[in-house]
Amino acid sequence: MSDTIGPIDSAKVPRYAGQAGFARLPRLDQVERADIVVAGVPFDAGVSFRPGARFGPSHIRDASRLLRPFNPALDIAPFDVAQVADAGDIAVNPFDIHEAIDAIQEAALDLTRDGTRLVTIGGDHTIALPLLRAAAERHGPVALLHFDAHLDTWDTYFGAEYTHGTPFRRAFEEGIIDTEALSHVGTRGPLYGKRDLEDDRRFGFGIVTSADVYREGADQVAAKLRDRIGGRPLYISIDIDVLDPAHAPGTGTPEAGGITSRELLEILRGFNGLNLIGADVVEVAPAYDHADITGIAASHVAYDLISLIAAGELPQHVNVPDREARGNDRHAY
Ligand code: MN
Ligand code: MN
């Protein structure tokens, strides 16, 4: 595939300069159609503790300048084999959570028409619900791998049903996730009560705790999860707080004892060949970040998710013949 428009040429414009889209990719309106789009959702009105994830998308994009176009771990140049573009941010109402959820669902459906795959950067975890609704409308109930310190299957907070701690319970109730293939990964930390785990089990979730990853290792964990998912359409939702606060301090509800960024990336790479149809990386809150640790981790995780999608079967391969005319030469990056 030689006709895609790649990122800006780093031999001409250094990586800390130029266009500020994810990995300095072209904007969606520059390519018109894409195999994979990255979209931001600057929304954090669903948080229960520290706010600030509305600034996650710009922070992750800024850190993503550091990425390079070849991914040796998966032996793929994702921006070569697929047209990837940045769709900008989905504008959402910060004062009306119901309206925001509807707007995210509508935008996700619009962006995924013609089979385009969507990788979303958040934003708090509330946004996973409308993203899963859109994924289910396209693919039917989807298998879900949920990386998070927390279960996010609680019922309500202060009477509110739609929050960052409840999206996967709502998704279960709405029948938009495949209860044969659900798993949390990286779970840890204190709960409100034992009932939290009983409810979660009733919804069909398996749990790979943070300690399981430490004891069994990334390869074995990935292999077990792969077996459970098989050929089902798979959605991966990654709350950056799945990482230990040492690896992701910039987040809203940090918990001690998390996995490392290396473990997370290695587990993800173990999913090569699965039918990954969409993904999100959420809960990056830059006000609590230090030295861009969290932004760098999130941008690398998003890059590996894009690489996994690019390595799989894409419904259409978009050819954009005027790449050279635009002066973008991905090979000189
Ligand atoms: Mn969490
Ligand atoms: Mn979460």
Short mmCIF file of C-alpha atoms and ligand atoms in Angstrom, two decimals, residues 125 146-148 150 152 164-165 167-168 239 241 282-283, ligand 2:
data_model
loop_
_atom_site.label_atom_id
_atom_site.label_comp_id
_atom_site.label_asym_id
_atom_site.label_seq_id
_atom_site.Cartn_x
_atom_site.Cartn_y
_atom_site.Cartn_z
CA HIS A 125 -14.52 6.62 31.11
CA HIS A 146 -11.37 -3.54 29.80
CA PHE A 147 -7.98 -2.47 31.19
CA ASP A 148 -8.51 -0.55 34.41
CA HIS A 150 -11.41 -0.35 38.66
CA ASP A 152 -16.54 0.43 36.34
CA HIS A 164 -17.17 7.17 34.66
CA GLY A 165 -17.69 4.37 37.21
CA PRO A 167 -20.37 2.47 31.78
CA PHE A 168 -19.93 -1.32 31.68
CA ASP A 239 -8.29 3.40 31.44
CA ASP A 241 -5.09 4.15 35.62
CA VAL A 282 -9.21 7.32 28.62
CA GLU A 283 -8.71 9.10 31.95
MN MN B 2 -12.32 3.46 34.27
#
